Short mmCIF file of C-alpha atoms in Angstrom, two decimals:
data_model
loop_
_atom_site.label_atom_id
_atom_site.label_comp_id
_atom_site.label_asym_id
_atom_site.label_seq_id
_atom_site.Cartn_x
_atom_site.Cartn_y
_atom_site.Cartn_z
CA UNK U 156 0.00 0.00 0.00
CA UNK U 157 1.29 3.76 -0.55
CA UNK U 158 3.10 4.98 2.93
CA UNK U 159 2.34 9.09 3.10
CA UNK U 160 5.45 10.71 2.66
CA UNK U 161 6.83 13.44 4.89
CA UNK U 162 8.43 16.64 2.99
CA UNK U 163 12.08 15.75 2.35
CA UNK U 164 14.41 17.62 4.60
CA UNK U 165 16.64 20.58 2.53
CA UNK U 166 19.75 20.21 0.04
CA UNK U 167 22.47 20.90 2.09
CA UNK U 168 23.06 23.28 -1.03
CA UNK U 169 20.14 25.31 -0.12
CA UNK U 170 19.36 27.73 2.80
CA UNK U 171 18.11 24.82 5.27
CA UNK U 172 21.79 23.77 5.90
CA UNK U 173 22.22 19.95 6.72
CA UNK U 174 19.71 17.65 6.92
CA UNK U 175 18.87 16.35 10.73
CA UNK U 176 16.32 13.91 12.47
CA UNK U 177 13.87 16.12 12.81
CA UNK U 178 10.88 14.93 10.50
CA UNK U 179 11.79 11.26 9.18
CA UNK U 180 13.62 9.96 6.55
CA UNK U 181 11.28 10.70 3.47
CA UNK U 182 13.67 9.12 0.99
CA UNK U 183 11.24 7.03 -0.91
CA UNK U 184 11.85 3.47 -1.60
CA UNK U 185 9.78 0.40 -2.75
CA UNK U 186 7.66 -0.12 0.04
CA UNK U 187 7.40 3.44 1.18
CA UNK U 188 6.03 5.40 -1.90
CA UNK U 189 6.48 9.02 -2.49
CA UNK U 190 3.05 11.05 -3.81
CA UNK U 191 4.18 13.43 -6.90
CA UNK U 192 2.12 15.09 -9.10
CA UNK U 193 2.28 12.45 -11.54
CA UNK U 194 1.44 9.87 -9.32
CA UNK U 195 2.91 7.75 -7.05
CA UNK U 196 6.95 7.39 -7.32
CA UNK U 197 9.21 4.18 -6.15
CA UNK U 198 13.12 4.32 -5.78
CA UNK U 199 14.34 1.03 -6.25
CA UNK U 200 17.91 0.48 -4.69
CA UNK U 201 20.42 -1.12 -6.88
CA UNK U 202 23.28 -2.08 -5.15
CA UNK U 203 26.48 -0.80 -7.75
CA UNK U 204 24.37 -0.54 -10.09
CA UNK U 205 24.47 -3.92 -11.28
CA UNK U 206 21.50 -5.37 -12.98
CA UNK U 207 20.85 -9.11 -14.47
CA UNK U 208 19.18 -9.11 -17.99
CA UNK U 209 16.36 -10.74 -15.87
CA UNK U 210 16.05 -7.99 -13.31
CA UNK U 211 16.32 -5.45 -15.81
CA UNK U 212 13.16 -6.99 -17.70
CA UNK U 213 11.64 -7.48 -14.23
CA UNK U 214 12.01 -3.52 -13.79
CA UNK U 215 10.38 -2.93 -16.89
CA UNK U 216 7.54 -5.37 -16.30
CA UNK U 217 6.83 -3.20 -12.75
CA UNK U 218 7.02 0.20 -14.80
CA UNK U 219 4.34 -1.07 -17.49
CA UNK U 220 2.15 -2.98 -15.00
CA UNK U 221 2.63 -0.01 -12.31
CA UNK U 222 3.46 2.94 -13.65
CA UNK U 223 3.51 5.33 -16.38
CA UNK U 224 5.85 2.78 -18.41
CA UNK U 225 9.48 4.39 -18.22
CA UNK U 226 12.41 3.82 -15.62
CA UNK U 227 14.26 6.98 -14.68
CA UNK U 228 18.14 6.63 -13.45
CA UNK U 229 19.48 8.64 -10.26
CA UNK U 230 22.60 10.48 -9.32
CA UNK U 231 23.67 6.71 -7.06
CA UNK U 232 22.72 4.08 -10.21
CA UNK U 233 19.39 3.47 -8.79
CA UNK U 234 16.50 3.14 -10.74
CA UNK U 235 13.01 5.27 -9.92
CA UNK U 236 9.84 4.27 -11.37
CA UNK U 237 6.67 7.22 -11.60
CA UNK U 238 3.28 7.50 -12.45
CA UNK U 239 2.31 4.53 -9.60
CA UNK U 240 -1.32 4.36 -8.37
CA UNK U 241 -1.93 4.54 -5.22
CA UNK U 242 -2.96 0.88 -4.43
CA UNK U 243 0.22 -0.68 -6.28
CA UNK U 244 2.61 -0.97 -3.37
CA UNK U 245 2.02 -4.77 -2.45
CA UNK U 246 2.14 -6.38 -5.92
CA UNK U 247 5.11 -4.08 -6.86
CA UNK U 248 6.76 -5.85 -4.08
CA UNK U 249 6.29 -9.04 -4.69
CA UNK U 250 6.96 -8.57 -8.46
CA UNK U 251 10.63 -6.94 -7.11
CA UNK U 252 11.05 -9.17 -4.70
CA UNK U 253 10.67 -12.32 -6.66
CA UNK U 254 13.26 -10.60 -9.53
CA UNK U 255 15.52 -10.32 -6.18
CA UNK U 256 15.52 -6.87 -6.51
CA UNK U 257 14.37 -6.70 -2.71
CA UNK U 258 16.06 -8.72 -0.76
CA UNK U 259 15.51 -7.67 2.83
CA UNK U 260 12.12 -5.33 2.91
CA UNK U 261 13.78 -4.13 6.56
CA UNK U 262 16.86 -2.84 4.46
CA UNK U 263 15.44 -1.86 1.51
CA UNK U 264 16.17 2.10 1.47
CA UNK U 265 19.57 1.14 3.28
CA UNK U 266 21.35 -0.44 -0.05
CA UNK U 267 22.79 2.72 -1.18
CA UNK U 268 26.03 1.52 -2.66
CA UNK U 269 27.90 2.82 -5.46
CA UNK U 270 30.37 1.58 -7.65
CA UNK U 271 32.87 2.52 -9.98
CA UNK U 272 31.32 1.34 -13.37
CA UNK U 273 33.82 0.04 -15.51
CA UNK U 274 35.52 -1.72 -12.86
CA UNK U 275 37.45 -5.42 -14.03
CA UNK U 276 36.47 -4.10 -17.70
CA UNK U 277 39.15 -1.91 -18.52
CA UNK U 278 42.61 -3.50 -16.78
CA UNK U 279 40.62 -2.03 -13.11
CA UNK U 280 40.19 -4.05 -10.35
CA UNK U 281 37.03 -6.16 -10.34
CA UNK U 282 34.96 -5.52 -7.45
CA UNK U 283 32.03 -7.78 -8.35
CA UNK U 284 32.40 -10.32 -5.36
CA UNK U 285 33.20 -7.24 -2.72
CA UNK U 286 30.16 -5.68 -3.68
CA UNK U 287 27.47 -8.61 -3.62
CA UNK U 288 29.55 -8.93 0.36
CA UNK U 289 29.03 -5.87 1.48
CA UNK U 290 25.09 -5.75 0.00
CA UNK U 291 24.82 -9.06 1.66
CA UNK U 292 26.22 -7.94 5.26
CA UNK U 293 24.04 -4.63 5.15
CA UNK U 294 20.90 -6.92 4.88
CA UNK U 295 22.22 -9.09 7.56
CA UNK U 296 22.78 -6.27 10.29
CA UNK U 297 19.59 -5.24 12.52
CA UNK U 298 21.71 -2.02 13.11
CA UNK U 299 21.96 -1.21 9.68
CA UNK U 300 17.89 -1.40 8.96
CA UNK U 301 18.60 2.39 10.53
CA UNK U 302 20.50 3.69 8.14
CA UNK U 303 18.72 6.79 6.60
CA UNK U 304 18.32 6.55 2.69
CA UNK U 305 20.51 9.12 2.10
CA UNK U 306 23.45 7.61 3.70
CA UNK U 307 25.42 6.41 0.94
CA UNK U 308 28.71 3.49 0.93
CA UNK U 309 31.02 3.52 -1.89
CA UNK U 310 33.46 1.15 -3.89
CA UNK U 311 35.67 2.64 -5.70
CA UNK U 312 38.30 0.88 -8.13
CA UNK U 313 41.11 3.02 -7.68
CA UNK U 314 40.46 5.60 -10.50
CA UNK U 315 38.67 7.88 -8.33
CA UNK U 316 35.54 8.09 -10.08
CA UNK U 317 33.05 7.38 -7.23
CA UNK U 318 35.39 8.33 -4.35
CA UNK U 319 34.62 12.33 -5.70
CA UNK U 320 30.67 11.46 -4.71
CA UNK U 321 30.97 12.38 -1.20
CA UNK U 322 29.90 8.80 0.38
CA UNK U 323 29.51 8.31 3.45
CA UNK U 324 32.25 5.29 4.04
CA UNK U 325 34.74 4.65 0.85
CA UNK U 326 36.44 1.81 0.28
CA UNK U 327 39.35 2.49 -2.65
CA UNK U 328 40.90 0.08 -4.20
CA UNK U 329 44.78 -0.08 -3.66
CA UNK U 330 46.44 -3.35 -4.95
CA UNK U 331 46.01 -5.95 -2.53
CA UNK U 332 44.30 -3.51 -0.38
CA UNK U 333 41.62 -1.34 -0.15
CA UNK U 334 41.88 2.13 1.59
CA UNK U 335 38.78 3.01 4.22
CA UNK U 336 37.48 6.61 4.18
CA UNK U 337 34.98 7.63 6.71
CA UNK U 338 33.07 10.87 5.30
CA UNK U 339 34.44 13.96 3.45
CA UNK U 340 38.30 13.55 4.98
CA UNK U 341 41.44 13.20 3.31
CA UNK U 342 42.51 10.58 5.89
CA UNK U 343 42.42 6.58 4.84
CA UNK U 344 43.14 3.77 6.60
CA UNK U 345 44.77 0.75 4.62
CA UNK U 346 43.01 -2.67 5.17
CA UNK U 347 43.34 -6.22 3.79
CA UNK U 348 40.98 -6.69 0.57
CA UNK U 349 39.44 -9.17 2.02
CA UNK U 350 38.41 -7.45 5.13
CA UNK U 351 37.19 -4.77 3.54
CA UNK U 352 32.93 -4.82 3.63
CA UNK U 353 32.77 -5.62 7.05
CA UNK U 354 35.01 -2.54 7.67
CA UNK U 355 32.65 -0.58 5.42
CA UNK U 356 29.74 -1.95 7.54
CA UNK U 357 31.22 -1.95 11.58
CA UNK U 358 31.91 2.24 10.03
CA UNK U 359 28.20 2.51 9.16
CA UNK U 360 27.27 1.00 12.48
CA UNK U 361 29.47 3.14 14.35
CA UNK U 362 28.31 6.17 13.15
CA UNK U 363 24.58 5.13 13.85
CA UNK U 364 25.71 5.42 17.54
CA UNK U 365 27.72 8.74 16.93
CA UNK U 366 24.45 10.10 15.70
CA UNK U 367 22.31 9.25 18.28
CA UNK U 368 22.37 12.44 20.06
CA UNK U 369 23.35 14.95 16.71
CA UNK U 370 20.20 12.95 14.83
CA UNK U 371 22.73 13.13 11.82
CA UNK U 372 21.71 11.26 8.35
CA UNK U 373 25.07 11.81 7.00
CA UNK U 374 28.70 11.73 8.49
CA UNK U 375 29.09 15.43 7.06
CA UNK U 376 26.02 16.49 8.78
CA UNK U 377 27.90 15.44 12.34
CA UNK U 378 28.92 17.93 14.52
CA UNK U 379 32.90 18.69 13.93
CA UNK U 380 34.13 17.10 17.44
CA UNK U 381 31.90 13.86 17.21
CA UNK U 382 32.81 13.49 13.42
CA UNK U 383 36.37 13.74 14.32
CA UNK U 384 36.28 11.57 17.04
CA UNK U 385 33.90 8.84 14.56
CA UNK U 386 36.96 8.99 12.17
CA UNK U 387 39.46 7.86 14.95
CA UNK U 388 37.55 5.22 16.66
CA UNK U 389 36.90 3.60 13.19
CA UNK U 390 40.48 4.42 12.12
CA UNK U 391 42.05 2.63 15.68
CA UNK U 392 40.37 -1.04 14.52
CA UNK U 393 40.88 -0.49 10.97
CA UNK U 394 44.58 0.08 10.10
CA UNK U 395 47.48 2.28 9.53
CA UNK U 396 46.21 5.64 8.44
CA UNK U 397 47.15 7.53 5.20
CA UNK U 398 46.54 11.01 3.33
CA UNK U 399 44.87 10.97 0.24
CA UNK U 400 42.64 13.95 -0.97
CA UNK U 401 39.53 13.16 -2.38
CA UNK U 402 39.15 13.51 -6.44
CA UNK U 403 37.14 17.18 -7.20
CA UNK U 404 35.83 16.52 -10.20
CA UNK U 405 33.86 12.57 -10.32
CA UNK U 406 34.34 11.81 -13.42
CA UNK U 407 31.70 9.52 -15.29
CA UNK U 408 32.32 7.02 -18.46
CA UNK U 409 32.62 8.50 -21.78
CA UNK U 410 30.27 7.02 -23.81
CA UNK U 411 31.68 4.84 -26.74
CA UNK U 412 33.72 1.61 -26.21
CA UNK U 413 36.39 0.79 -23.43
CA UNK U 414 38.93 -1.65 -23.71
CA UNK U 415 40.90 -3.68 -21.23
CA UNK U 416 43.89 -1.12 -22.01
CA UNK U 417 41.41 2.19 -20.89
CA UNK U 418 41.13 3.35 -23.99
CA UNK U 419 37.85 5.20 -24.91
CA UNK U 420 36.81 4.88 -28.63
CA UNK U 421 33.83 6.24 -31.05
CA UNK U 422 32.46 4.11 -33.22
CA UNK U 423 31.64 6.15 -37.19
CA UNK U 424 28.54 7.71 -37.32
CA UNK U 425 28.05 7.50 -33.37
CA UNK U 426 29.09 11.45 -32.37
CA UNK U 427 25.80 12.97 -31.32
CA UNK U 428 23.01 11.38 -29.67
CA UNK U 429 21.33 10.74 -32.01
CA UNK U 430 22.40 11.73 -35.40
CA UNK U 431 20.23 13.38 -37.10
CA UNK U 432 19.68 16.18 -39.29
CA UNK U 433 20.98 19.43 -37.04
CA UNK U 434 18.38 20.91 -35.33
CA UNK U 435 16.20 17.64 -35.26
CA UNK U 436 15.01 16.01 -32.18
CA UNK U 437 12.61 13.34 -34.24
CA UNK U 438 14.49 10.74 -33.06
CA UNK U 439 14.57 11.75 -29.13
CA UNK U 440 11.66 10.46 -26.46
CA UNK U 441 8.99 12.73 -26.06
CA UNK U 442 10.23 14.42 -23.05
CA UNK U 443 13.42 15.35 -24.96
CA UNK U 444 11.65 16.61 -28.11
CA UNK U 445 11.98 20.59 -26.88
CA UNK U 446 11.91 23.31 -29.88
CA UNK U 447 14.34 25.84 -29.08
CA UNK U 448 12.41 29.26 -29.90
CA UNK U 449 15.31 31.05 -31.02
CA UNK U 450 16.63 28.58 -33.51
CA UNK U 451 17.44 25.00 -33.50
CA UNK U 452 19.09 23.21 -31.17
CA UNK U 453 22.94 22.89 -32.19
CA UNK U 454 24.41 19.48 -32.70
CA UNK U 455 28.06 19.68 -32.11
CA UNK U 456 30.22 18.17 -34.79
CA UNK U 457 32.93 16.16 -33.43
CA UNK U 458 36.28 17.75 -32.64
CA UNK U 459 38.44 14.87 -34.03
CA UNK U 460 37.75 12.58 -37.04
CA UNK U 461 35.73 9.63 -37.08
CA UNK U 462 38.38 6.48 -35.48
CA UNK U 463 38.25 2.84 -37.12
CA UNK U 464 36.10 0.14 -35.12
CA UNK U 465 38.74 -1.18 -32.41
CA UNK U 466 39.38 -4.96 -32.40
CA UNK U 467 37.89 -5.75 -30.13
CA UNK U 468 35.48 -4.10 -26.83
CA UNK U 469 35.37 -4.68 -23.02
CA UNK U 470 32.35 -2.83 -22.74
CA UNK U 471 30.32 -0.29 -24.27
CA UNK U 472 29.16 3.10 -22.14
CA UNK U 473 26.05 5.43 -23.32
CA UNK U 474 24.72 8.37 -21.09
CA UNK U 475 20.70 8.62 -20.74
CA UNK U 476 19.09 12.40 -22.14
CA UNK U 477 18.13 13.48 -18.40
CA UNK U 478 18.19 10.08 -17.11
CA UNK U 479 15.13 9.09 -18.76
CA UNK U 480 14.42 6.02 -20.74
CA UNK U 481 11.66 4.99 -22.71
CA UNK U 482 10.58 1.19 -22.83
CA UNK U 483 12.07 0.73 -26.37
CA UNK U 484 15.12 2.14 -25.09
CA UNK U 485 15.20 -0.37 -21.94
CA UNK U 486 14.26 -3.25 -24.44
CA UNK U 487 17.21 -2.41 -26.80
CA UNK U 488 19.85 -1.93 -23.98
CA UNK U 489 18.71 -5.33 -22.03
CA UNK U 490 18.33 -7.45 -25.41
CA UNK U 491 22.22 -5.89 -25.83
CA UNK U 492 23.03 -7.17 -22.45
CA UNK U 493 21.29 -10.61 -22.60
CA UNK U 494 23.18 -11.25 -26.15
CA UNK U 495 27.06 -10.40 -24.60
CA UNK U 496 27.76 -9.93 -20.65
CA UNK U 497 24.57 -10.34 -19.45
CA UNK U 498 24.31 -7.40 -17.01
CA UNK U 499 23.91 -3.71 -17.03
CA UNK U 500 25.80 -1.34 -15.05
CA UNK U 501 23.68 1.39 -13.84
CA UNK U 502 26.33 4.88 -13.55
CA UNK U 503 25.82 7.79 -10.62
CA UNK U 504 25.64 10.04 -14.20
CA UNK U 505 22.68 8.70 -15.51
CA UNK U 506 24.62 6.24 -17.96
CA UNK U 507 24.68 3.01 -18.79
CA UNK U 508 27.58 0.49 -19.11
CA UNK U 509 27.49 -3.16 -20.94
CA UNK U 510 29.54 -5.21 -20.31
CA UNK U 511 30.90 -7.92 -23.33
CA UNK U 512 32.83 -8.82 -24.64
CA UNK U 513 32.18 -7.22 -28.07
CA UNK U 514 34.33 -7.57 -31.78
CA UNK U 515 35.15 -4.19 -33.53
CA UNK U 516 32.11 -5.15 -35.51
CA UNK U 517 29.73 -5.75 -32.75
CA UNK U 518 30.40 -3.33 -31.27
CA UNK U 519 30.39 -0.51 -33.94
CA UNK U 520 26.66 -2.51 -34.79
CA UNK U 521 25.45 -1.99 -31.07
CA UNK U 522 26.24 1.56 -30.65
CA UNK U 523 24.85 2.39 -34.18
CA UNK U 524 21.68 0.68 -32.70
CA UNK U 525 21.77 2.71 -29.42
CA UNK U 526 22.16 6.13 -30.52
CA UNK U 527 19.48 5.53 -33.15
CA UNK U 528 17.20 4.80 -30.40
CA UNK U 529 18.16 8.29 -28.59
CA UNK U 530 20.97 7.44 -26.22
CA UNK U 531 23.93 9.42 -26.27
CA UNK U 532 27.52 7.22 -27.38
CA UNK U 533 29.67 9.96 -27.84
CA UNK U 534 31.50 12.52 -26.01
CA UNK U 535 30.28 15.74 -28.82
CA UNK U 536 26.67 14.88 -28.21
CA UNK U 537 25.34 18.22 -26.88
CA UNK U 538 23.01 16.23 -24.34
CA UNK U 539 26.30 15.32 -22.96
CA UNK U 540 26.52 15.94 -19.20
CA UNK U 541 23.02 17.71 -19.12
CA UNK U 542 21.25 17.07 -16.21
CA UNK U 543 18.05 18.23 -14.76
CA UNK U 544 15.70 17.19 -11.79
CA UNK U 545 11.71 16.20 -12.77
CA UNK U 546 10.24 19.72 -12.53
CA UNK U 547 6.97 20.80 -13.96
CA UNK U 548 4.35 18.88 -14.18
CA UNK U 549 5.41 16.05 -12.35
CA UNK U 550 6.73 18.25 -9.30
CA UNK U 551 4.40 20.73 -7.26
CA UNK U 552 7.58 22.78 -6.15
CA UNK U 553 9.01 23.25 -9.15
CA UNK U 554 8.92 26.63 -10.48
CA UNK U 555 9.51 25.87 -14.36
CA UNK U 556 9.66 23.30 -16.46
CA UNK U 557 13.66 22.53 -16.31
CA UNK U 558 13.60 19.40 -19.22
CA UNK U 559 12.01 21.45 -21.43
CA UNK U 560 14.36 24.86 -20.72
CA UNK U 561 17.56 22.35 -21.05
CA UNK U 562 16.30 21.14 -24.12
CA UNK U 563 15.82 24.19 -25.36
CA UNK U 564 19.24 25.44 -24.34
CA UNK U 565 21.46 23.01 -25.66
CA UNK U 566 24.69 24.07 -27.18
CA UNK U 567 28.03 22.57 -27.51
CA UNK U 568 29.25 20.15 -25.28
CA UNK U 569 31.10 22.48 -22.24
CA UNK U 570 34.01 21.33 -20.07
CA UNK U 571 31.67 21.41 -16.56
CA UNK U 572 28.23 18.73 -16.09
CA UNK U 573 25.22 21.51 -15.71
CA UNK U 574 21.97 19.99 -13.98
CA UNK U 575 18.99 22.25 -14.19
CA UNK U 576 16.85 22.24 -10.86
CA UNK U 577 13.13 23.51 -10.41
CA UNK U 578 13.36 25.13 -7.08
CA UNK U 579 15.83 25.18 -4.22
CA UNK U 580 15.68 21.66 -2.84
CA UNK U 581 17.74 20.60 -6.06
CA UNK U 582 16.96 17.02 -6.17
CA UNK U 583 18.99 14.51 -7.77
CA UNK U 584 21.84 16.96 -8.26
CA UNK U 585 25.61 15.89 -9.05
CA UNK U 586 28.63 16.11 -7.08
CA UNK U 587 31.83 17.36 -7.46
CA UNK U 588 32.36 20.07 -9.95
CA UNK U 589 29.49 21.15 -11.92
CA UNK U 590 27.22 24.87 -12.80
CA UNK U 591 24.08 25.00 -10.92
CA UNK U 592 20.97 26.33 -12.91
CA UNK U 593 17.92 26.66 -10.26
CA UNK U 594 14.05 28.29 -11.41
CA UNK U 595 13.30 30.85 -9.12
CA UNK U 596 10.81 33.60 -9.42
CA UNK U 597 12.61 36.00 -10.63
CA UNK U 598 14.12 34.14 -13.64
CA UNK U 599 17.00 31.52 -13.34
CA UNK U 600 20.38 31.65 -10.97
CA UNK U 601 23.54 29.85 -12.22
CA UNK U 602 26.43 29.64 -10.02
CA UNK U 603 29.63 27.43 -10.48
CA UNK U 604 30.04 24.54 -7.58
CA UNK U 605 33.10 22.71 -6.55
CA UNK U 606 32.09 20.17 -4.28
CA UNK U 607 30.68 22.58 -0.75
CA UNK U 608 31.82 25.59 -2.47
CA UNK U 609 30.01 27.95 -4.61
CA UNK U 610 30.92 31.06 -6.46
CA UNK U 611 28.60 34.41 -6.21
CA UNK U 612 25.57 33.21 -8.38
CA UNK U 613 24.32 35.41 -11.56
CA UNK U 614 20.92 35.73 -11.95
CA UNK U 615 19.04 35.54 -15.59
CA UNK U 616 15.79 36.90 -16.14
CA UNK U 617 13.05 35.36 -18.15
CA UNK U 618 14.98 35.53 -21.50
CA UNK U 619 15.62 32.29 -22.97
CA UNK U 620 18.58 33.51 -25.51
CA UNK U 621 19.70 35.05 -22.89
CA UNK U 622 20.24 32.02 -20.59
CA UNK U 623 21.52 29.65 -22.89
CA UNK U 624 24.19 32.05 -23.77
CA UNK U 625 24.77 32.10 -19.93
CA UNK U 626 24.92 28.23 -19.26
CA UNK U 627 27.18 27.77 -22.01
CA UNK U 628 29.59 30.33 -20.58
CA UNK U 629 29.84 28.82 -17.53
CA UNK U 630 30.24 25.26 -18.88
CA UNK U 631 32.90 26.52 -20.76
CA UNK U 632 34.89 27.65 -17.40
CA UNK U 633 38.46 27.12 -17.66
CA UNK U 634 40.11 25.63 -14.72
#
């Protein structure tokens, strides 16, 4: 049955400073259903992102039979299904929980992991078995069933990419090690591989009793003393303790292919998503079909030359237009999966990695197949790195429409991720470096972020020309 959902508490981006025990954890989940405008919405945890041709067709089945038919990706690889009706919550569950997509209904908005992507693909560490561990240990501990939804673990394969997301405890890959982080510190602690998700989960445990008397969801939200003091208890039964800064910028997978060497290649014909005549959007969902009123929108032409097919593919990588995906589009990536690796990799940047392996040819025929169906495989594709939250219609706080006003204010691809927000809460935003682009009455405010840092904003007032020109400035920033 749909649970009523309190108001979520504020972005720590926003005026309300960080978010406290003081009016429940409103993260929704599967059995605890949020009420939208639109319906009914369901956040199904995905631990790393990793999905099973079957649960991926399971998902689908659940969006169809539920919902309004599409899956939409978060900013932690999970997967959030709208458009529910009220009365859905009990055969949702049972449909996810006999795809073993809910394994523990106590846990269920606790299995926040992330996980770097194209880990064991590309000559990275695999962290397949470590992962499935630490999911299983988190189900397995009564203490953990507390853990808010927005408290967040993270597995990172050495690269750096998910250690920049500001999770709650890291674990970092470091040869035959993996290095602990507890929060947003630049202290590690070094501990056997082996010994490392039951480190991850004795950290999560013992900051449940550190926040007892803060009512803290989030290490960063404890007060400086008893976050300190967190860091060295875990750190004195961990291991010997290290510096290493944490990564500014988290950096997501290009879309195109990836090889066990790290390369990144684009297959002919692949650069925008999708190629089309300039200007066009016939081949985009509906939600990304936006006419830009002062001209069309531009389609960037690559900035090298078309490369020959590779021999040979570890895995291919496409980014979702604003994280939305249309049943065709879930149908084409899962029928990709099912025929080579037989998984999906859910990214925190609204991507999508498949495993293979893949020939130069297959793989050049897949991503032809995928960026005719809308998805972005290529670095030049203007929708690269554009992010926005629901906003109008499906949100009653939004102020505008943000899909439609990024659509409409595409340009070339810029250096910084943008994510357009609908009002001051921005949900779903990224981490790391990126421009902020938030509705508010008076017209839009864009300000440059760098992880809890902000520049003076600029504001923008209802002139659409106007704030393009402004966006792509700022993505444009040089370091």
């Amino acid at each position: 049955m749909l649970a009523a959902m309190p108001d979520s508490a504020p972005s720590p981006l926003s005026a309300g400073g960080p978010a406290l025990r003081d009016g429940g954890d409103a993260c929704p989940g599967t059995l605890r259903l949020h009420r939208a405008d639109d319906g009914a919405l369901a956040r199904v945890r995905v631990p790393g992102g990793v999905l099973s041709a079957d649960r991926a067709e399971a998902l689908l089945a659940a969006a169809g039979r539920f919902g309004d038919g599409e899956l939409h990706l978060t900013s932690r690889g999970n997967v959030q299904l709208r458009g529910l009706g009220a009365e859905c919550g009990g055969g949702l569950a049972e449909l996810l929980a006999g795809a073993g997509l809910l394994p523990s209904a106590a846990h269920e908005r606790a299995r926040n992991i992330v996980a770097s992507p194209l880990a064991g693909l590309d000559g990275s560490p695999a962290l397949g078995e470590r992962l499935a561990e630490l999911d299983a240990l988190v189900c397995a501990s009564a203490a953990a069933a507390s853990l808010s939804g927005r408290f967040l673990f993270a597995l990172d394969d050495g690269r750096g990419d998910v250690d920049a997301l500001g999770a709650d405890v890291t674990l970092i890959a470091d040869g035959d090690a993996f290095l602990l982080r507890i929060g947003p510190g630049d202290e590690v602690f070094r501990i056997p591989a082996a010994e490392g998700p039951r480190a991850a989960l004795r950290a999560a445990e013992a900051f449940l009793r550190a926040a007892r008397d803060s009512g803290a969801w989030r290490v960063k939200d404890l007060p400086d003393p008893v976050r300190s003091e967190l860091v060295r208890a875990v750190g004195a039964a961990a291991g010997p303790a290290g510096h290493r800064p944490r990564p500014r910028t988290a950096k997501a997978p290009e879309p195109g292919t990836h090889g066990p060497g790290g390369t990144v290649e684009t297959m002919p014909g692949s650069g925008a998503a999708p190629e089309t005549t300039p200007g066009s959007t016939d081949a985009l969902p509906d939600a990304h079909r936006h006419a830009n009123p002062h001209g069309p929108a531009h389609t960037a032409a690559p900035d090298h030359p078309p490369q020959a097919p590779p021999a040979s593919a570890a895995a291919l990588a496409v980014d979702v237009p604003l994280g939305r995906l249309t049943p065709g589009q879930w149908r084409l990536l899962t029928a990709t999966a099912r025929r080579y690796g037989g998984e999906l990799r859910l990214t925190p940047w609204r991507g999508i990695v498949v495993p293979g392996p893949f020939t130069g040819a297959e793989a050049a025929d897949a991503l032809g197949a995928l960026a005719a169906a809308g998805l972005i495989t290529s670095p030049d594709s203007p929708w690269t790195g554009v992010g926005a939250c629901i906003g109008r219609p499906g949100c009653a706080k939004s102020l505008a429409d943000v899909r439609a006003e990024a659509g409409a204010a595409l340009g070339p691809a810029g250096r910084l991720p943008v994510y357009w927000s609908g009002c001051e809460r921005r949900c779903g935003h990224p981490h790391g470096e990126w421009i902020d682009v938030v509705a508010t009455p008076d017209g839009h405010r864009i300000s440059y972020v760098r992880g809890e840092r902000r520049d003076a904003p600029a504001t923008v007032r209802d002139d659409p020309a106007a704030l393009a020109a402004a966006v792509a400035a700022a993505r444009a920033r040089a370091l």
